[in-house]
Amino acid sequence: MSSSTFSLLLIFARLSAVLVAALVLIWALFFKSSFIHHSPNNFIYSVLHPLLMVIGFIILSGEAILVHRWMPGSRNMKKLVHLGMQGVALACGVFGIWTKFHGENGVLANFYSLHSWMGVFCVSLFGIEWVMGFLSFWHRGEVRRVRMKVLPWHVFLGLYTYGMAVATAETGLLEKLTFMQTKRNLPKRSSESIVVNGLGLGLAFLGGIVIFAAVSPKQGHYTTHPTKAI
């Protein structure tokens, strides 16, 4: 892939990320009634959940995946930035799940749907992947031969977890929108429905661009660079 083509991909990825961030902010700030459930005391946690999971977890981890493809500097510097960004994304994911399980009805009150199960599994796998990446790629005492053996699994799990995070967000949006349309009589063509559907479409587009950019070979190379990045 030529540098100009990859630069175009990066532009589309950033524009998609800005669009997704804007839509989730609009949804959380301008449609507050949809996040008030049985008690107004849980409102702040309900609003924080989509913000942390979409902006803090998906968008930030997607940007971290592409660090090695665009960031100048030494390889160790790139790895440090990648590790730091993924660490912040992991913290956002953990706190995002905590806000959902922080309700007055107890920890298991919201742990019943496919979305919740996928979310816990995805963040747990992300945490394992982060620790594996730290031990295998950042630790200076690791033998190079061991790193090369772990490398394909690190790459696969990194992209798999990112794709799963996007899929989990999509199930959450579908679950939320279905609930509002059936239980709260939200019109299917209302402005909020359009915002939520647009957010879901934007996430699908963003996820596709990030994964495509990550697996695309550099110009003049036949192997994919993300094996050094994720």
Coordinates of N, CA and C in Angstrom, one line a residue, residues 31 187 189-196:
F31 N -30.3 13.7 24.9 CA -31.4 12.8 25.1 C -31.3 12.1 26.5
P187 N -40.6 6.8 18.8 CA -40.9 6.6 17.3 C -39.7 6.1 16.6
R189 N -38.7 6.7 13.7 CA -38.0 7.7 12.9 C -37.8 9.0 13.6
S190 N -37.7 8.9 14.9 CA -37.4 10.0 15.8 C -35.9 10.5 15.6
S191 N -35.6 11.7 16.1 CA -34.3 12.1 16.0 C -33.3 11.3 16.8
E192 N -33.8 10.8 17.9 CA -32.9 9.9 18.8 C -32.6 8.6 18.1
S193 N -33.6 8.0 17.4 CA -33.4 6.8 16.7 C -32.4 7.0 15.6
I194 N -32.5 8.1 14.9 CA -31.5 8.4 13.8 C -30.1 8.6 14.4
V195 N -30.0 9.2 15.5 CA -28.7 9.4 16.2 C -28.1 8.0 16.5
V196 N -28.9 7.2 17.2 CA -28.4 5.9 17.6 C -28.0 5.0 16.4

